PDB file of C-alpha atoms in Angstrom:
ATOM      1  CA  MET O   1     106.341 145.415 183.606  1.00  0.00           C
ATOM      2  CA  GLU O   2     107.628 147.541 179.984  1.00  0.00           C
ATOM      3  CA  LYS O   3     105.516 150.056 179.715  1.00  0.00           C
ATOM      4  CA  SER O   4     104.069 150.451 176.539  1.00  0.00           C
ATOM      5  CA  PRO O   5     105.154 154.038 174.365  1.00  0.00           C
ATOM      6  CA  PRO O   6     102.374 157.124 174.382  1.00  0.00           C
ATOM      7  CA  LYS O   7     100.461 157.630 171.041  1.00  0.00           C
ATOM      8  CA  ASP O   8      99.909 160.500 168.957  1.00  0.00           C
ATOM      9  CA  LEU O   9      96.179 161.040 168.549  1.00  0.00           C
ATOM     10  CA  GLN O  10      96.052 159.866 164.843  1.00  0.00           C
ATOM     11  CA  GLU O  11      97.021 156.549 166.473  1.00  0.00           C
ATOM     12  CA  LEU O  12      94.164 156.910 169.172  1.00  0.00           C
ATOM     13  CA  MET O  13      91.763 157.928 166.088  1.00  0.00           C
ATOM     14  CA  ASN O  14      93.063 154.723 164.162  1.00  0.00           C
ATOM     15  CA  ASP O  15      92.737 152.290 166.909  1.00  0.00           C
ATOM     16  CA  MET O  16      89.137 153.711 168.466  1.00  0.00           C
ATOM     17  CA  ALA O  17      87.919 153.649 164.115  1.00  0.00           C
ATOM     18  CA  LEU O  18      88.797 149.633 164.695  1.00  0.00           C
ATOM     19  CA  GLN O  19      87.415 149.310 167.621  1.00  0.00           C
ATOM     20  CA  ALA O  20      84.151 150.279 166.591  1.00  0.00           C
ATOM     21  CA  THR O  21      82.263 148.799 164.072  1.00  0.00           C
ATOM     22  CA  ASP O  22      78.896 147.985 163.000  1.00  0.00           C
ATOM     23  CA  GLU O  23      78.942 144.365 164.986  1.00  0.00           C
ATOM     24  CA  THR O  24      79.714 146.323 168.338  1.00  0.00           C
ATOM     25  CA  ILE O  25      77.447 149.528 167.672  1.00  0.00           C
ATOM     26  CA  LYS O  26      74.002 149.097 168.625  1.00  0.00           C
ATOM     27  CA  PHE O  27      71.345 150.579 166.642  1.00  0.00           C
ATOM     28  CA  PRO O  28      69.577 152.805 166.430  1.00  0.00           C
ATOM     29  CA  SER O  29      72.862 154.709 168.074  1.00  0.00           C
ATOM     30  CA  ARG O  30      72.667 158.553 169.638  1.00  0.00           C
ATOM     31  CA  PHE O  31      74.976 161.112 170.001  1.00  0.00           C
ATOM     32  CA  THR O  32      75.385 164.995 169.961  1.00  0.00           C
ATOM     33  CA  PHE O  33      77.905 167.860 169.149  1.00  0.00           C
ATOM     34  CA  SER O  34      78.656 171.041 168.164  1.00  0.00           C
ATOM     35  CA  TRP O  35      79.162 173.312 165.205  1.00  0.00           C
ATOM     36  CA  GLN O  36      79.427 176.207 164.233  1.00  0.00           C
ATOM     37  CA  ASN O  37      77.677 177.441 167.299  1.00  0.00           C
ATOM     38  CA  ILE O  38      74.796 175.070 166.162  1.00  0.00           C
ATOM     39  CA  SER O  39      73.553 172.164 168.321  1.00  0.00           C
ATOM     40  CA  PHE O  40      72.896 168.717 166.429  1.00  0.00           C
ATOM     41  CA  LEU O  41      71.418 165.438 167.636  1.00  0.00           C
ATOM     42  CA  GLY O  42      72.754 162.768 165.678  1.00  0.00           C
ATOM     43  CA  GLN O  43      71.407 159.105 165.163  1.00  0.00           C
ATOM     44  CA  ILE O  44      71.933 156.068 163.657  1.00  0.00           C
ATOM     45  CA  LEU O  45      69.844 153.950 162.009  1.00  0.00           C
ATOM     46  CA  ARG O  46      70.319 150.180 160.456  1.00  0.00           C
ATOM     47  CA  SER O  47      68.696 150.225 156.616  1.00  0.00           C
ATOM     48  CA  GLU O  48      66.596 147.203 155.276  1.00  0.00           C
ATOM     49  CA  LYS O  49      68.941 147.129 152.977  1.00  0.00           C
ATOM     50  CA  PRO O  50      71.878 145.097 153.656  1.00  0.00           C
ATOM     51  CA  GLY O  51      75.217 146.717 154.461  1.00  0.00           C
ATOM     52  CA  ILE O  52      73.582 150.667 154.359  1.00  0.00           C
ATOM     53  CA  PHE O  53      73.053 153.019 157.226  1.00  0.00           C
ATOM     54  CA  SER O  54      71.135 156.120 157.107  1.00  0.00           C
ATOM     55  CA  MET O  55      71.839 158.748 159.384  1.00  0.00           C
ATOM     56  CA  ASN O  56      69.629 161.529 160.626  1.00  0.00           C
ATOM     57  CA  LEU O  57      71.105 165.135 161.947  1.00  0.00           C
ATOM     58  CA  VAL O  58      68.941 167.433 163.798  1.00  0.00           C
ATOM     59  CA  ALA O  59      70.434 171.073 164.250  1.00  0.00           C
ATOM     60  CA  ASN O  60      68.843 173.640 166.264  1.00  0.00           C
ATOM     61  CA  LEU O  61      68.676 176.932 164.625  1.00  0.00           C
ATOM     62  CA  GLY O  62      67.289 178.831 166.861  1.00  0.00           C
ATOM     63  CA  TYR O  63      63.681 179.678 168.212  1.00  0.00           C
ATOM     64  CA  ILE O  64      60.969 181.013 167.049  1.00  0.00           C
ATOM     65  CA  PRO O  65      60.229 183.278 170.546  1.00  0.00           C
ATOM     66  CA  PHE O  66      56.407 183.616 172.156  1.00  0.00           C
ATOM     67  CA  SER O  67      54.072 186.701 171.172  1.00  0.00           C
ATOM     68  CA  SER O  68      54.636 187.998 174.960  1.00  0.00           C
ATOM     69  CA  GLU O  69      58.465 188.016 174.068  1.00  0.00           C
ATOM     70  CA  ASN O  70      58.462 189.783 171.526  1.00  0.00           C
ATOM     71  CA  LYS O  71      55.920 189.780 168.780  1.00  0.00           C
ATOM     72  CA  ASN O  72      56.990 191.346 166.150  1.00  0.00           C
ATOM     73  CA  ARG O  73      60.020 188.716 166.214  1.00  0.00           C
ATOM     74  CA  ARG O  74      57.613 185.814 166.093  1.00  0.00           C
ATOM     75  CA  GLU O  75      55.611 187.142 163.099  1.00  0.00           C
ATOM     76  CA  SER O  76      58.561 187.853 161.230  1.00  0.00           C
ATOM     77  CA  LEU O  77      60.056 185.081 161.451  1.00  0.00           C
ATOM     78  CA  LEU O  78      57.066 182.144 160.863  1.00  0.00           C
ATOM     79  CA  THR O  79      56.580 184.899 157.502  1.00  0.00           C
ATOM     80  CA  ALA O  80      60.354 183.956 157.165  1.00  0.00           C
ATOM     81  CA  PHE O  81      60.031 179.890 157.913  1.00  0.00           C
ATOM     82  CA  THR O  82      56.514 179.239 156.796  1.00  0.00           C
ATOM     83  CA  PRO O  83      57.446 178.607 153.196  1.00  0.00           C
ATOM     84  CA  SER O  84      60.288 175.627 154.372  1.00  0.00           C
ATOM     85  CA  PHE O  85      58.154 174.486 157.148  1.00  0.00           C
ATOM     86  CA  ILE O  86      55.760 173.296 154.493  1.00  0.00           C
ATOM     87  CA  LYS O  87      57.917 172.547 151.895  1.00  0.00           C
ATOM     88  CA  GLY O  88      59.460 170.080 154.961  1.00  0.00           C
ATOM     89  CA  ASP O  89      63.139 171.904 154.802  1.00  0.00           C
ATOM     90  CA  TYR O  90      62.792 172.467 158.222  1.00  0.00           C
ATOM     91  CA  ASN O  91      60.602 171.957 161.180  1.00  0.00           C
ATOM     92  CA  LEU O  92      58.876 173.587 164.436  1.00  0.00           C
ATOM     93  CA  SER O  93      59.226 171.415 167.538  1.00  0.00           C
ATOM     94  CA  VAL O  94      56.956 171.310 170.094  1.00  0.00           C
ATOM     95  CA  ASN O  95      59.056 173.981 171.701  1.00  0.00           C
ATOM     96  CA  SER O  96      58.710 176.777 169.047  1.00  0.00           C
ATOM     97  CA  GLN O  97      62.504 175.728 167.866  1.00  0.00           C
ATOM     98  CA  ILE O  98      63.335 175.695 164.394  1.00  0.00           C
ATOM     99  CA  GLN O  99      65.204 172.625 162.985  1.00  0.00           C
ATOM    100  CA  MET O 100      67.363 171.098 160.004  1.00  0.00           C
ATOM    101  CA  VAL O 101      66.781 167.807 159.570  1.00  0.00           C
ATOM    102  CA  LEU O 102      69.211 166.545 157.762  1.00  0.00           C
ATOM    103  CA  ARG O 103      68.947 162.643 156.576  1.00  0.00           C
ATOM    104  CA  THR O 104      72.087 160.913 155.412  1.00  0.00           C
ATOM    105  CA  GLU O 105      72.589 157.285 153.438  1.00  0.00           C
ATOM    106  CA  PHE O 106      75.981 155.706 153.798  1.00  0.00           C
ATOM    107  CA  SER O 107      77.263 151.806 152.831  1.00  0.00           C
ATOM    108  CA  GLY O 108      79.446 149.885 155.116  1.00  0.00           C
ATOM    109  CA  PRO O 109      81.347 149.622 157.328  1.00  0.00           C
ATOM    110  CA  VAL O 110      80.557 151.549 160.463  1.00  0.00           C
ATOM    111  CA  ASN O 111      82.951 153.048 162.878  1.00  0.00           C
ATOM    112  CA  ALA O 112      84.482 156.212 163.785  1.00  0.00           C
ATOM    113  CA  ARG O 113      86.029 157.229 160.509  1.00  0.00           C
ATOM    114  CA  ARG O 114      83.092 156.608 158.268  1.00  0.00           C
ATOM    115  CA  LEU O 115      80.805 158.052 160.727  1.00  0.00           C
ATOM    116  CA  MET O 116      83.246 161.481 160.710  1.00  0.00           C
ATOM    117  CA  GLU O 117      83.436 161.535 156.788  1.00  0.00           C
ATOM    118  CA  ALA O 118      79.472 161.117 156.918  1.00  0.00           C
ATOM    119  CA  ILE O 119      78.806 164.192 158.868  1.00  0.00           C
ATOM    120  CA  ALA O 120      81.813 166.431 157.598  1.00  0.00           C
ATOM    121  CA  TYR O 121      80.176 165.682 154.381  1.00  0.00           C
ATOM    122  CA  THR O 122      77.245 166.285 154.991  1.00  0.00           C
ATOM    123  CA  LEU O 123      77.689 169.870 157.147  1.00  0.00           C
ATOM    124  CA  LEU O 124      79.932 170.866 154.381  1.00  0.00           C
ATOM    125  CA  ASP O 125      77.649 170.428 151.949  1.00  0.00           C
ATOM    126  CA  LEU O 126      75.192 172.631 153.974  1.00  0.00           C
ATOM    127  CA  ARG O 127      76.955 175.328 155.138  1.00  0.00           C
ATOM    128  CA  GLU O 128      75.890 178.181 152.918  1.00  0.00           C
ATOM    129  CA  SER O 129      72.458 177.504 154.058  1.00  0.00           C
ATOM    130  CA  PHE O 130      73.398 177.346 158.070  1.00  0.00           C
ATOM    131  CA  LYS O 131      74.574 180.395 157.107  1.00  0.00           C
ATOM    132  CA  SER O 132      71.977 182.117 155.542  1.00  0.00           C
ATOM    133  CA  THR O 133      69.587 180.797 158.317  1.00  0.00           C
ATOM    134  CA  GLN O 134      71.322 181.697 161.214  1.00  0.00           C
ATOM    135  CA  ALA O 135      71.364 185.640 159.500  1.00  0.00           C
ATOM    136  CA  THR O 136      67.701 184.816 159.290  1.00  0.00           C
ATOM    137  CA  ILE O 137      67.186 183.944 162.490  1.00  0.00           C
ATOM    138  CA  ALA O 138      69.580 186.484 164.053  1.00  0.00           C
ATOM    139  CA  ASN O 139      68.355 189.713 162.490  1.00  0.00           C
TER     140      ASN O 139
END
């Protein structure tokens, strides 16, 4: 039996991209990843509009400590983020995680390459916002 030659990484990515399509992906589809030391939860949903999909990314940016852990830090973070919570730019989860929810709509096809493009463009558009938010949380 003849063994096929090894593939380079680009060939493997191309093969994976061809195999993962909106016909073979179960929706909603969930995934996780890390970027710049930020944990993300992702979800791809099929839109009601034909050929349109939406991607939700939730970035866990840090947590607000309990009063018993650090009362002054808690007060300063709540003061800094309350306007953003009210505006809807950030959420406060039940376990006091400061989260940024990113929603992106894109048109098909849904495959690995298209999803990576949508994620990359979304993150690159918001990288400065992530940096300033991380600095606020870290201080």
